PDB file of C-alpha atoms and ligand atoms in Angstrom:
ATOM      1  CA  MET A 124       0.000   0.000   0.000  1.00 93.00           C
ATOM      2  CA  ASP A 125       1.274   3.484  -0.904  1.00 97.00           C
ATOM      3  CA  LEU A 126       0.833   5.496   2.308  1.00 97.00           C
ATOM      4  CA  GLN A 127       2.323   8.644   0.789  1.00 98.00           C
ATOM      5  CA  LYS A 128      -0.365   8.684  -1.865  1.00 98.00           C
ATOM      6  CA  ILE A 129      -3.076   8.315   0.785  1.00 98.00           C
ATOM      7  CA  GLU A 130      -1.524  11.171   2.794  1.00 98.00           C
ATOM      8  CA  ALA A 131      -1.408  13.412  -0.273  1.00 98.00           C
ATOM      9  CA  GLY A 132      -5.040  12.542  -1.018  1.00 98.00           C
ATOM     10  CA  VAL A 133      -6.228  13.366   2.504  1.00 98.00           C
ATOM     11  CA  LYS A 134      -4.372  16.699   2.340  1.00 98.00           C
ATOM     12  CA  LEU A 135      -6.209  17.519  -0.874  1.00 98.00           C
ATOM     13  CA  ILE A 136      -9.565  16.631   0.678  1.00 98.00           C
ATOM     14  CA  LEU A 137      -8.882  18.879   3.674  1.00 98.00           C
ATOM     15  CA  GLU A 138      -7.853  21.723   1.367  1.00 98.00           C
ATOM     16  CA  GLY A 139     -10.859  21.009  -0.805  1.00 98.00           C
ATOM     17  CA  ILE A 140     -13.309  21.473   2.077  1.00 98.00           C
ATOM     18  CA  GLY A 141     -11.593  24.780   2.910  1.00 98.00           C
ATOM     19  CA  GLU A 142      -9.601  23.719   5.968  1.00 98.00           C
ATOM     20  CA  ASP A 143      -6.219  24.971   7.099  1.00 97.00           C
ATOM     21  CA  ILE A 144      -4.097  21.835   6.847  1.00 97.00           C
ATOM     22  CA  LEU A 145      -1.396  23.392   9.010  1.00 96.00           C
ATOM     23  CA  ARG A 146      -3.513  23.981  12.099  1.00 97.00           C
ATOM     24  CA  GLU A 147      -2.647  21.958  15.166  1.00 96.00           C
ATOM     25  CA  GLY A 148      -5.492  19.468  15.072  1.00 97.00           C
ATOM     26  CA  LEU A 149      -5.051  18.647  11.392  1.00 98.00           C
ATOM     27  CA  ILE A 150      -1.312  18.698  10.858  1.00 97.00           C
ATOM     28  CA  GLU A 151      -0.892  14.992  11.615  1.00 98.00           C
ATOM     29  CA  THR A 152      -4.271  13.927  10.214  1.00 98.00           C
ATOM     30  CA  PRO A 153      -3.136  12.814   6.733  1.00 98.00           C
ATOM     31  CA  LYS A 154      -0.502  10.590   8.318  1.00 98.00           C
ATOM     32  CA  ARG A 155      -2.991   9.152  10.823  1.00 98.00           C
ATOM     33  CA  VAL A 156      -5.585   8.450   8.146  1.00 98.00           C
ATOM     34  CA  ALA A 157      -2.974   6.732   5.955  1.00 98.00           C
ATOM     35  CA  LYS A 158      -1.956   4.497   8.866  1.00 98.00           C
ATOM     36  CA  MET A 159      -5.594   3.727   9.612  1.00 97.00           C
ATOM     37  CA  TYR A 160      -6.385   2.916   5.976  1.00 98.00           C
ATOM     38  CA  GLU A 161      -3.456   0.532   5.926  1.00 97.00           C
ATOM     39  CA  GLU A 162      -5.265  -1.454   8.620  1.00 96.00           C
ATOM     40  CA  ILE A 163      -8.885  -1.141   7.518  1.00 97.00           C
ATOM     41  CA  PHE A 164      -8.055  -2.007   3.902  1.00 98.00           C
ATOM     42  CA  SER A 165      -5.570  -4.748   4.760  1.00 97.00           C
ATOM     43  CA  GLY A 166      -7.931  -7.393   3.354  1.00 97.00           C
ATOM     44  CA  ILE A 167      -7.113  -6.295  -0.222  1.00 97.00           C
ATOM     45  CA  THR A 168      -3.806  -8.158  -0.138  1.00 95.00           C
ATOM     46  CA  ARG A 169      -4.999 -11.074   1.967  1.00 95.00           C
ATOM     47  CA  ASP A 170      -6.385 -14.421   0.844  1.00 93.00           C
ATOM     48  CA  SER A 171      -9.117 -16.279   2.730  1.00 91.00           C
ATOM     49  CA  LYS A 172      -7.567 -19.570   1.633  1.00 90.00           C
ATOM     50  CA  LYS A 173      -5.068 -19.215   4.434  1.00 88.00           C
ATOM     51  CA  HIS A 174      -7.831 -19.501   7.024  1.00 89.00           C
ATOM     52  CA  LEU A 175     -10.006 -22.107   5.359  1.00 91.00           C
ATOM     53  CA  THR A 176      -7.607 -24.795   4.251  1.00 87.00           C
ATOM     54  CA  LYS A 177      -6.520 -26.061   7.657  1.00 89.00           C
ATOM     55  CA  THR A 178      -9.335 -28.520   8.283  1.00 91.00           C
ATOM     56  CA  PHE A 179     -10.303 -31.293  10.684  1.00 91.00           C
ATOM     57  CA  THR A 180     -12.092 -34.494   9.738  1.00 93.00           C
ATOM     58  CA  VAL A 181     -15.538 -35.231  11.216  1.00 91.00           C
ATOM     59  CA  ASP A 182     -17.944 -38.092  10.658  1.00 89.00           C
ATOM     60  CA  ASN A 183     -21.017 -36.157  11.651  1.00 87.00           C
ATOM     61  CA  ASN A 184     -22.220 -33.769   8.931  1.00 88.00           C
ATOM     62  CA  GLU A 185     -24.573 -31.661  11.053  1.00 92.00           C
ATOM     63  CA  MET A 186     -25.004 -27.964  10.431  1.00 94.00           C
ATOM     64  CA  ILE A 187     -22.467 -25.690  12.159  1.00 95.00           C
ATOM     65  CA  ILE A 188     -23.622 -22.181  12.937  1.00 95.00           C
ATOM     66  CA  GLU A 189     -21.481 -19.230  13.930  1.00 96.00           C
ATOM     67  CA  LYS A 190     -23.634 -16.246  14.762  1.00 96.00           C
ATOM     68  CA  ASP A 191     -23.066 -12.592  15.724  1.00 97.00           C
ATOM     69  CA  ILE A 192     -19.654 -12.215  14.127  1.00 97.00           C
ATOM     70  CA  THR A 193     -18.911  -8.508  14.535  1.00 97.00           C
ATOM     71  CA  LEU A 194     -18.157  -6.844  11.247  1.00 97.00           C
ATOM     72  CA  TYR A 195     -16.774  -3.460  10.214  1.00 98.00           C
ATOM     73  CA  SER A 196     -16.334  -2.559   6.591  1.00 98.00           C
ATOM     74  CA  MET A 197     -16.123   0.475   4.298  1.00 98.00           C
ATOM     75  CA  CYS A 198     -18.761   1.290   1.715  1.00 97.00           C
ATOM     76  CA  GLU A 199     -16.990   1.593  -1.612  1.00 98.00           C
ATOM     77  CA  HIS A 200     -19.403   4.231  -2.895  1.00 96.00           C
ATOM     78  CA  HIS A 201     -18.808   6.771  -0.121  1.00 95.00           C
ATOM     79  CA  LEU A 202     -15.789   5.471   1.833  1.00 96.00           C
ATOM     80  CA  MET A 203     -17.941   5.542   4.957  1.00 96.00           C
ATOM     81  CA  PRO A 204     -18.134   2.678   7.462  1.00 97.00           C
ATOM     82  CA  PHE A 205     -20.877   0.117   7.595  1.00 97.00           C
ATOM     83  CA  TYR A 206     -20.996  -2.247  10.538  1.00 97.00           C
ATOM     84  CA  GLY A 207     -23.083  -4.972  12.051  1.00 97.00           C
ATOM     85  CA  LYS A 208     -23.145  -8.739  12.392  1.00 98.00           C
ATOM     86  CA  ALA A 209     -22.507 -11.667  10.120  1.00 98.00           C
ATOM     87  CA  HIS A 210     -24.062 -15.091  10.682  1.00 98.00           C
ATOM     88  CA  ILE A 211     -22.679 -18.144   8.919  1.00 97.00           C
ATOM     89  CA  ALA A 212     -23.773 -21.773   8.784  1.00 97.00           C
ATOM     90  CA  TYR A 213     -22.412 -24.649   6.771  1.00 97.00           C
ATOM     91  CA  ILE A 214     -23.016 -28.358   6.437  1.00 97.00           C
ATOM     92  CA  PRO A 215     -19.642 -30.100   6.469  1.00 96.00           C
ATOM     93  CA  ASN A 216     -18.603 -32.622   3.897  1.00 95.00           C
ATOM     94  CA  GLU A 217     -16.473 -34.558   6.397  1.00 93.00           C
ATOM     95  CA  LYS A 218     -14.311 -31.484   6.928  1.00 94.00           C
ATOM     96  CA  VAL A 219     -14.616 -28.590   9.380  1.00 94.00           C
ATOM     97  CA  VAL A 220     -12.472 -25.553  10.148  1.00 94.00           C
ATOM     98  CA  GLY A 221     -11.635 -24.057  13.527  1.00 90.00           C
ATOM     99  CA  ILE A 222     -14.488 -21.769  14.609  1.00 83.00           C
ATOM    100  CA  SER A 223     -12.336 -18.603  14.650  1.00 91.00           C
ATOM    101  CA  LYS A 224     -11.503 -19.153  10.976  1.00 95.00           C
ATOM    102  CA  LEU A 225     -14.994 -18.136   9.887  1.00 96.00           C
ATOM    103  CA  ALA A 226     -14.571 -14.797  11.662  1.00 96.00           C
ATOM    104  CA  ARG A 227     -11.140 -14.429  10.017  1.00 96.00           C
ATOM    105  CA  THR A 228     -12.724 -15.069   6.626  1.00 97.00           C
ATOM    106  CA  VAL A 229     -15.298 -12.339   7.265  1.00 98.00           C
ATOM    107  CA  GLU A 230     -12.444  -9.990   8.130  1.00 97.00           C
ATOM    108  CA  VAL A 231     -10.438 -10.695   4.974  1.00 97.00           C
ATOM    109  CA  PHE A 232     -13.360  -9.547   2.820  1.00 98.00           C
ATOM    110  CA  ALA A 233     -14.675  -6.809   5.156  1.00 98.00           C
ATOM    111  CA  LYS A 234     -11.320  -4.998   5.191  1.00 98.00           C
ATOM    112  CA  ARG A 235     -11.716  -3.848   1.600  1.00 98.00           C
ATOM    113  CA  PRO A 236     -13.806  -1.196  -0.118  1.00 98.00           C
ATOM    114  CA  GLN A 237     -17.096  -3.090  -0.221  1.00 98.00           C
ATOM    115  CA  ILE A 238     -20.786  -3.256  -0.824  1.00 97.00           C
ATOM    116  CA  GLN A 239     -22.740  -5.470   1.548  1.00 98.00           C
ATOM    117  CA  GLU A 240     -24.192  -7.677  -1.202  1.00 98.00           C
ATOM    118  CA  LYS A 241     -20.767  -8.491  -2.633  1.00 98.00           C
ATOM    119  CA  LEU A 242     -19.283  -9.054   0.824  1.00 98.00           C
ATOM    120  CA  THR A 243     -22.003 -11.614   1.604  1.00 98.00           C
ATOM    121  CA  CYS A 244     -21.354 -13.487  -1.667  1.00 98.00           C
ATOM    122  CA  GLN A 245     -17.574 -13.453  -1.331  1.00 98.00           C
ATOM    123  CA  ILE A 246     -17.714 -15.020   2.145  1.00 98.00           C
ATOM    124  CA  ALA A 247     -20.106 -17.747   0.970  1.00 98.00           C
ATOM    125  CA  ASP A 248     -18.070 -18.471  -2.173  1.00 97.00           C
ATOM    126  CA  ALA A 249     -14.766 -18.616  -0.282  1.00 97.00           C
ATOM    127  CA  ILE A 250     -16.231 -21.190   2.123  1.00 97.00           C
ATOM    128  CA  MET A 251     -17.658 -23.242  -0.762  1.00 96.00           C
ATOM    129  CA  GLU A 252     -14.406 -23.178  -2.731  1.00 96.00           C
ATOM    130  CA  ASN A 253     -11.980 -23.872   0.073  1.00 94.00           C
ATOM    131  CA  LEU A 254     -13.927 -26.106   2.436  1.00 94.00           C
ATOM    132  CA  ASN A 255     -16.189 -27.782  -0.107  1.00 95.00           C
ATOM    133  CA  PRO A 256     -19.142 -28.196   2.298  1.00 96.00           C
ATOM    134  CA  LEU A 257     -22.543 -29.626   1.301  1.00 97.00           C
ATOM    135  CA  GLY A 258     -23.996 -26.151   1.722  1.00 97.00           C
ATOM    136  CA  VAL A 259     -23.392 -22.731   3.188  1.00 98.00           C
ATOM    137  CA  ILE A 260     -25.519 -19.753   4.149  1.00 98.00           C
ATOM    138  CA  VAL A 261     -24.223 -16.299   5.033  1.00 98.00           C
ATOM    139  CA  ALA A 262     -26.440 -13.527   6.401  1.00 98.00           C
ATOM    140  CA  ILE A 263     -25.318  -9.991   7.213  1.00 98.00           C
ATOM    141  CA  GLU A 264     -27.213  -7.230   8.989  1.00 97.00           C
ATOM    142  CA  ALA A 265     -25.506  -3.856   8.940  1.00 97.00           C
ATOM    143  CA  GLU A 266     -26.012  -0.149   9.447  1.00 95.00           C
ATOM    144  CA  HIS A 267     -24.545   2.022   6.710  1.00 94.00           C
ATOM    145  CA  THR A 268     -23.305   5.384   7.954  1.00 93.00           C
ATOM    146  CA  CYS A 269     -23.470   6.764   4.403  1.00 91.00           C
ATOM    147  CA  MET A 270     -27.216   6.289   4.762  1.00 88.00           C
ATOM    148  CA  THR A 271     -27.770   7.158   8.411  1.00 87.00           C
ATOM    149  CA  MET A 272     -25.652  10.328   8.806  1.00 85.00           C
ATOM    150  CA  ARG A 273     -26.335  11.889   5.422  1.00 81.00           C
ATOM    151  CA  GLY A 274     -28.836  11.674   2.567  1.00 74.00           C
ATOM    152  CA  VAL A 275     -31.974   9.934   3.771  1.00 71.00           C
ATOM    153  CA  LYS A 276     -30.771  10.103   7.434  1.00 73.00           C
ATOM    154  CA  LYS A 277     -32.604   7.204   8.982  1.00 78.00           C
ATOM    155  CA  PRO A 278     -30.564   6.199  12.037  1.00 78.00           C
ATOM    156  CA  GLY A 279     -30.981   2.601  13.079  1.00 82.00           C
ATOM    157  CA  THR A 280     -32.020   1.409   9.628  1.00 87.00           C
ATOM    158  CA  LYS A 281     -30.462  -1.946   8.920  1.00 92.00           C
ATOM    159  CA  THR A 282     -29.726  -3.580   5.616  1.00 94.00           C
ATOM    160  CA  PHE A 283     -30.140  -7.335   5.570  1.00 96.00           C
ATOM    161  CA  THR A 284     -28.536  -9.575   2.958  1.00 97.00           C
ATOM    162  CA  PHE A 285     -28.160 -13.321   2.677  1.00 97.00           C
ATOM    163  CA  VAL A 286     -26.688 -15.820   0.259  1.00 97.00           C
ATOM    164  CA  CYS A 287     -27.340 -19.599   0.060  1.00 97.00           C
ATOM    165  CA  ARG A 288     -25.202 -22.190  -1.649  1.00 97.00           C
ATOM    166  CA  GLY A 289     -25.608 -25.960  -2.044  1.00 97.00           C
ATOM    167  CA  GLU A 290     -28.127 -27.683   0.277  1.00 96.00           C
ATOM    168  CA  PHE A 291     -29.389 -24.348   1.631  1.00 97.00           C
ATOM    169  CA  GLU A 292     -30.628 -23.431  -1.838  1.00 95.00           C
ATOM    170  CA  LYS A 293     -32.777 -26.563  -2.080  1.00 94.00           C
ATOM    171  CA  ASN A 294     -33.915 -27.183   1.467  1.00 94.00           C
ATOM    172  CA  ALA A 295     -36.241 -24.576   3.024  1.00 94.00           C
ATOM    173  CA  ASP A 296     -36.234 -26.382   6.399  1.00 94.00           C
ATOM    174  CA  LEU A 297     -32.486 -25.944   6.726  1.00 94.00           C
ATOM    175  CA  LYS A 298     -32.800 -22.272   5.907  1.00 94.00           C
ATOM    176  CA  ASN A 299     -35.599 -21.845   8.458  1.00 95.00           C
ATOM    177  CA  THR A 300     -33.579 -23.595  11.163  1.00 95.00           C
ATOM    178  CA  PHE A 301     -30.731 -21.192  10.494  1.00 96.00           C
ATOM    179  CA  PHE A 302     -32.903 -18.076  10.622  1.00 95.00           C
ATOM    180  CA  ASN A 303     -34.640 -19.271  13.792  1.00 96.00           C
ATOM    181  CA  ILE A 304     -31.307 -19.634  15.522  1.00 94.00           C
ATOM    182  CA  VAL A 305     -29.707 -16.391  14.378  1.00 91.00           C
ATOM    183  CA  LYS A 306     -32.704 -14.060  14.736  1.00 86.00           C
TER     184      LYS A 306
HETATM  185 ZN1  LIG B 157     -22.438   4.195   0.741  1.00 55.03          ZN
END
Protein backbone atom coordinates (compact mmCIF):
# COMPACT_ATOMS: atom_id res chain seq x y z
CA MET A 1 0.00 0.00 0.00
CA ASP A 2 1.27 3.48 -0.90
CA LEU A 3 0.83 5.50 2.31
CA GLN A 4 2.32 8.64 0.79
CA LYS A 5 -0.37 8.68 -1.86
CA ILE A 6 -3.08 8.32 0.79
CA GLU A 7 -1.52 11.17 2.79
CA ALA A 8 -1.41 13.41 -0.27
CA GLY A 9 -5.04 12.54 -1.02
CA VAL A 10 -6.23 13.37 2.50
CA LYS A 11 -4.37 16.70 2.34
CA LEU A 12 -6.21 17.52 -0.87
CA ILE A 13 -9.57 16.63 0.68
CA LEU A 14 -8.88 18.88 3.67
CA GLU A 15 -7.85 21.72 1.37
CA GLY A 16 -10.86 21.01 -0.80
CA ILE A 17 -13.31 21.47 2.08
CA GLY A 18 -11.59 24.78 2.91
CA GLU A 19 -9.60 23.72 5.97
CA ASP A 20 -6.22 24.97 7.10
CA ILE A 21 -4.10 21.83 6.85
CA LEU A 22 -1.40 23.39 9.01
CA ARG A 23 -3.51 23.98 12.10
CA GLU A 24 -2.65 21.96 15.17
CA GLY A 25 -5.49 19.47 15.07
CA LEU A 26 -5.05 18.65 11.39
CA ILE A 27 -1.31 18.70 10.86
CA GLU A 28 -0.89 14.99 11.62
CA THR A 29 -4.27 13.93 10.21
CA PRO A 30 -3.14 12.81 6.73
CA LYS A 31 -0.50 10.59 8.32
CA ARG A 32 -2.99 9.15 10.82
CA VAL A 33 -5.58 8.45 8.15
CA ALA A 34 -2.97 6.73 5.95
CA LYS A 35 -1.96 4.50 8.87
CA MET A 36 -5.59 3.73 9.61
CA TYR A 37 -6.39 2.92 5.98
CA GLU A 38 -3.46 0.53 5.93
CA GLU A 39 -5.26 -1.45 8.62
CA ILE A 40 -8.88 -1.14 7.52
CA PHE A 41 -8.05 -2.01 3.90
CA SER A 42 -5.57 -4.75 4.76
CA GLY A 43 -7.93 -7.39 3.35
CA ILE A 44 -7.11 -6.30 -0.22
CA THR A 45 -3.81 -8.16 -0.14
CA ARG A 46 -5.00 -11.07 1.97
CA ASP A 47 -6.39 -14.42 0.84
CA SER A 48 -9.12 -16.28 2.73
CA LYS A 49 -7.57 -19.57 1.63
CA LYS A 50 -5.07 -19.22 4.43
CA HIS A 51 -7.83 -19.50 7.02
CA LEU A 52 -10.01 -22.11 5.36
CA THR A 53 -7.61 -24.80 4.25
CA LYS A 54 -6.52 -26.06 7.66
CA THR A 55 -9.34 -28.52 8.28
CA PHE A 56 -10.30 -31.29 10.68
CA THR A 57 -12.09 -34.49 9.74
CA VAL A 58 -15.54 -35.23 11.22
CA ASP A 59 -17.94 -38.09 10.66
CA ASN A 60 -21.02 -36.16 11.65
CA ASN A 61 -22.22 -33.77 8.93
CA GLU A 62 -24.57 -31.66 11.05
CA MET A 63 -25.00 -27.96 10.43
CA ILE A 64 -22.47 -25.69 12.16
CA ILE A 65 -23.62 -22.18 12.94
CA GLU A 66 -21.48 -19.23 13.93
CA LYS A 67 -23.63 -16.25 14.76
CA ASP A 68 -23.07 -12.59 15.72
CA ILE A 69 -19.65 -12.21 14.13
CA THR A 70 -18.91 -8.51 14.53
CA LEU A 71 -18.16 -6.84 11.25
CA TYR A 72 -16.77 -3.46 10.21
CA SER A 73 -16.33 -2.56 6.59
CA MET A 74 -16.12 0.48 4.30
CA CYS A 75 -18.76 1.29 1.72
CA GLU A 76 -16.99 1.59 -1.61
CA HIS A 77 -19.40 4.23 -2.90
CA HIS A 78 -18.81 6.77 -0.12
CA LEU A 79 -15.79 5.47 1.83
CA MET A 80 -17.94 5.54 4.96
CA PRO A 81 -18.13 2.68 7.46
CA PHE A 82 -20.88 0.12 7.60
CA TYR A 83 -21.00 -2.25 10.54
CA GLY A 84 -23.08 -4.97 12.05
CA LYS A 85 -23.14 -8.74 12.39
CA ALA A 86 -22.51 -11.67 10.12
CA HIS A 87 -24.06 -15.09 10.68
CA ILE A 88 -22.68 -18.14 8.92
CA ALA A 89 -23.77 -21.77 8.78
CA TYR A 90 -22.41 -24.65 6.77
CA ILE A 91 -23.02 -28.36 6.44
CA PRO A 92 -19.64 -30.10 6.47
CA ASN A 93 -18.60 -32.62 3.90
CA GLU A 94 -16.47 -34.56 6.40
CA LYS A 95 -14.31 -31.48 6.93
CA VAL A 96 -14.62 -28.59 9.38
CA VAL A 97 -12.47 -25.55 10.15
CA GLY A 98 -11.64 -24.06 13.53
CA ILE A 99 -14.49 -21.77 14.61
CA SER A 100 -12.34 -18.60 14.65
CA LYS A 101 -11.50 -19.15 10.98
CA LEU A 102 -14.99 -18.14 9.89
CA ALA A 103 -14.57 -14.80 11.66
CA ARG A 104 -11.14 -14.43 10.02
CA THR A 105 -12.72 -15.07 6.63
CA VAL A 106 -15.30 -12.34 7.26
CA GLU A 107 -12.44 -9.99 8.13
CA VAL A 108 -10.44 -10.70 4.97
CA PHE A 109 -13.36 -9.55 2.82
CA ALA A 110 -14.68 -6.81 5.16
CA LYS A 111 -11.32 -5.00 5.19
CA ARG A 112 -11.72 -3.85 1.60
CA PRO A 113 -13.81 -1.20 -0.12
CA GLN A 114 -17.10 -3.09 -0.22
CA ILE A 115 -20.79 -3.26 -0.82
CA GLN A 116 -22.74 -5.47 1.55
CA GLU A 117 -24.19 -7.68 -1.20
CA LYS A 118 -20.77 -8.49 -2.63
CA LEU A 119 -19.28 -9.05 0.82
CA THR A 120 -22.00 -11.61 1.60
CA CYS A 121 -21.35 -13.49 -1.67
CA GLN A 122 -17.57 -13.45 -1.33
CA ILE A 123 -17.71 -15.02 2.15
CA ALA A 124 -20.11 -17.75 0.97
CA ASP A 125 -18.07 -18.47 -2.17
CA ALA A 126 -14.77 -18.62 -0.28
CA ILE A 127 -16.23 -21.19 2.12
CA MET A 128 -17.66 -23.24 -0.76
CA GLU A 129 -14.41 -23.18 -2.73
CA ASN A 130 -11.98 -23.87 0.07
CA LEU A 131 -13.93 -26.11 2.44
CA ASN A 132 -16.19 -27.78 -0.11
CA PRO A 133 -19.14 -28.20 2.30
CA LEU A 134 -22.54 -29.63 1.30
CA GLY A 135 -24.00 -26.15 1.72
CA VAL A 136 -23.39 -22.73 3.19
CA ILE A 137 -25.52 -19.75 4.15
CA VAL A 138 -24.22 -16.30 5.03
CA ALA A 139 -26.44 -13.53 6.40
CA ILE A 140 -25.32 -9.99 7.21
CA GLU A 141 -27.21 -7.23 8.99
CA ALA A 142 -25.51 -3.86 8.94
CA GLU A 143 -26.01 -0.15 9.45
CA HIS A 144 -24.54 2.02 6.71
CA THR A 145 -23.31 5.38 7.95
CA CYS A 146 -23.47 6.76 4.40
CA MET A 147 -27.22 6.29 4.76
CA THR A 148 -27.77 7.16 8.41
CA MET A 149 -25.65 10.33 8.81
CA ARG A 150 -26.33 11.89 5.42
CA GLY A 151 -28.84 11.67 2.57
CA VAL A 152 -31.97 9.93 3.77
CA LYS A 153 -30.77 10.10 7.43
CA LYS A 154 -32.60 7.20 8.98
CA PRO A 155 -30.56 6.20 12.04
CA GLY A 156 -30.98 2.60 13.08
CA THR A 157 -32.02 1.41 9.63
CA LYS A 158 -30.46 -1.95 8.92
CA THR A 159 -29.73 -3.58 5.62
CA PHE A 160 -30.14 -7.33 5.57
CA THR A 161 -28.54 -9.57 2.96
CA PHE A 162 -28.16 -13.32 2.68
CA VAL A 163 -26.69 -15.82 0.26
CA CYS A 164 -27.34 -19.60 0.06
CA ARG A 165 -25.20 -22.19 -1.65
CA GLY A 166 -25.61 -25.96 -2.04
CA GLU A 167 -28.13 -27.68 0.28
CA PHE A 168 -29.39 -24.35 1.63
CA GLU A 169 -30.63 -23.43 -1.84
CA LYS A 170 -32.78 -26.56 -2.08
CA ASN A 171 -33.91 -27.18 1.47
CA ALA A 172 -36.24 -24.58 3.02
CA ASP A 173 -36.23 -26.38 6.40
CA LEU A 174 -32.49 -25.94 6.73
CA LYS A 175 -32.80 -22.27 5.91
CA ASN A 176 -35.60 -21.84 8.46
CA THR A 177 -33.58 -23.59 11.16
CA PHE A 178 -30.73 -21.19 10.49
CA PHE A 179 -32.90 -18.08 10.62
CA ASN A 180 -34.64 -19.27 13.79
CA ILE A 181 -31.31 -19.63 15.52
CA VAL A 182 -29.71 -16.39 14.38
CA LYS A 183 -32.70 -14.06 14.74
ZN1 LIG B 1 -22.44 4.20 0.74
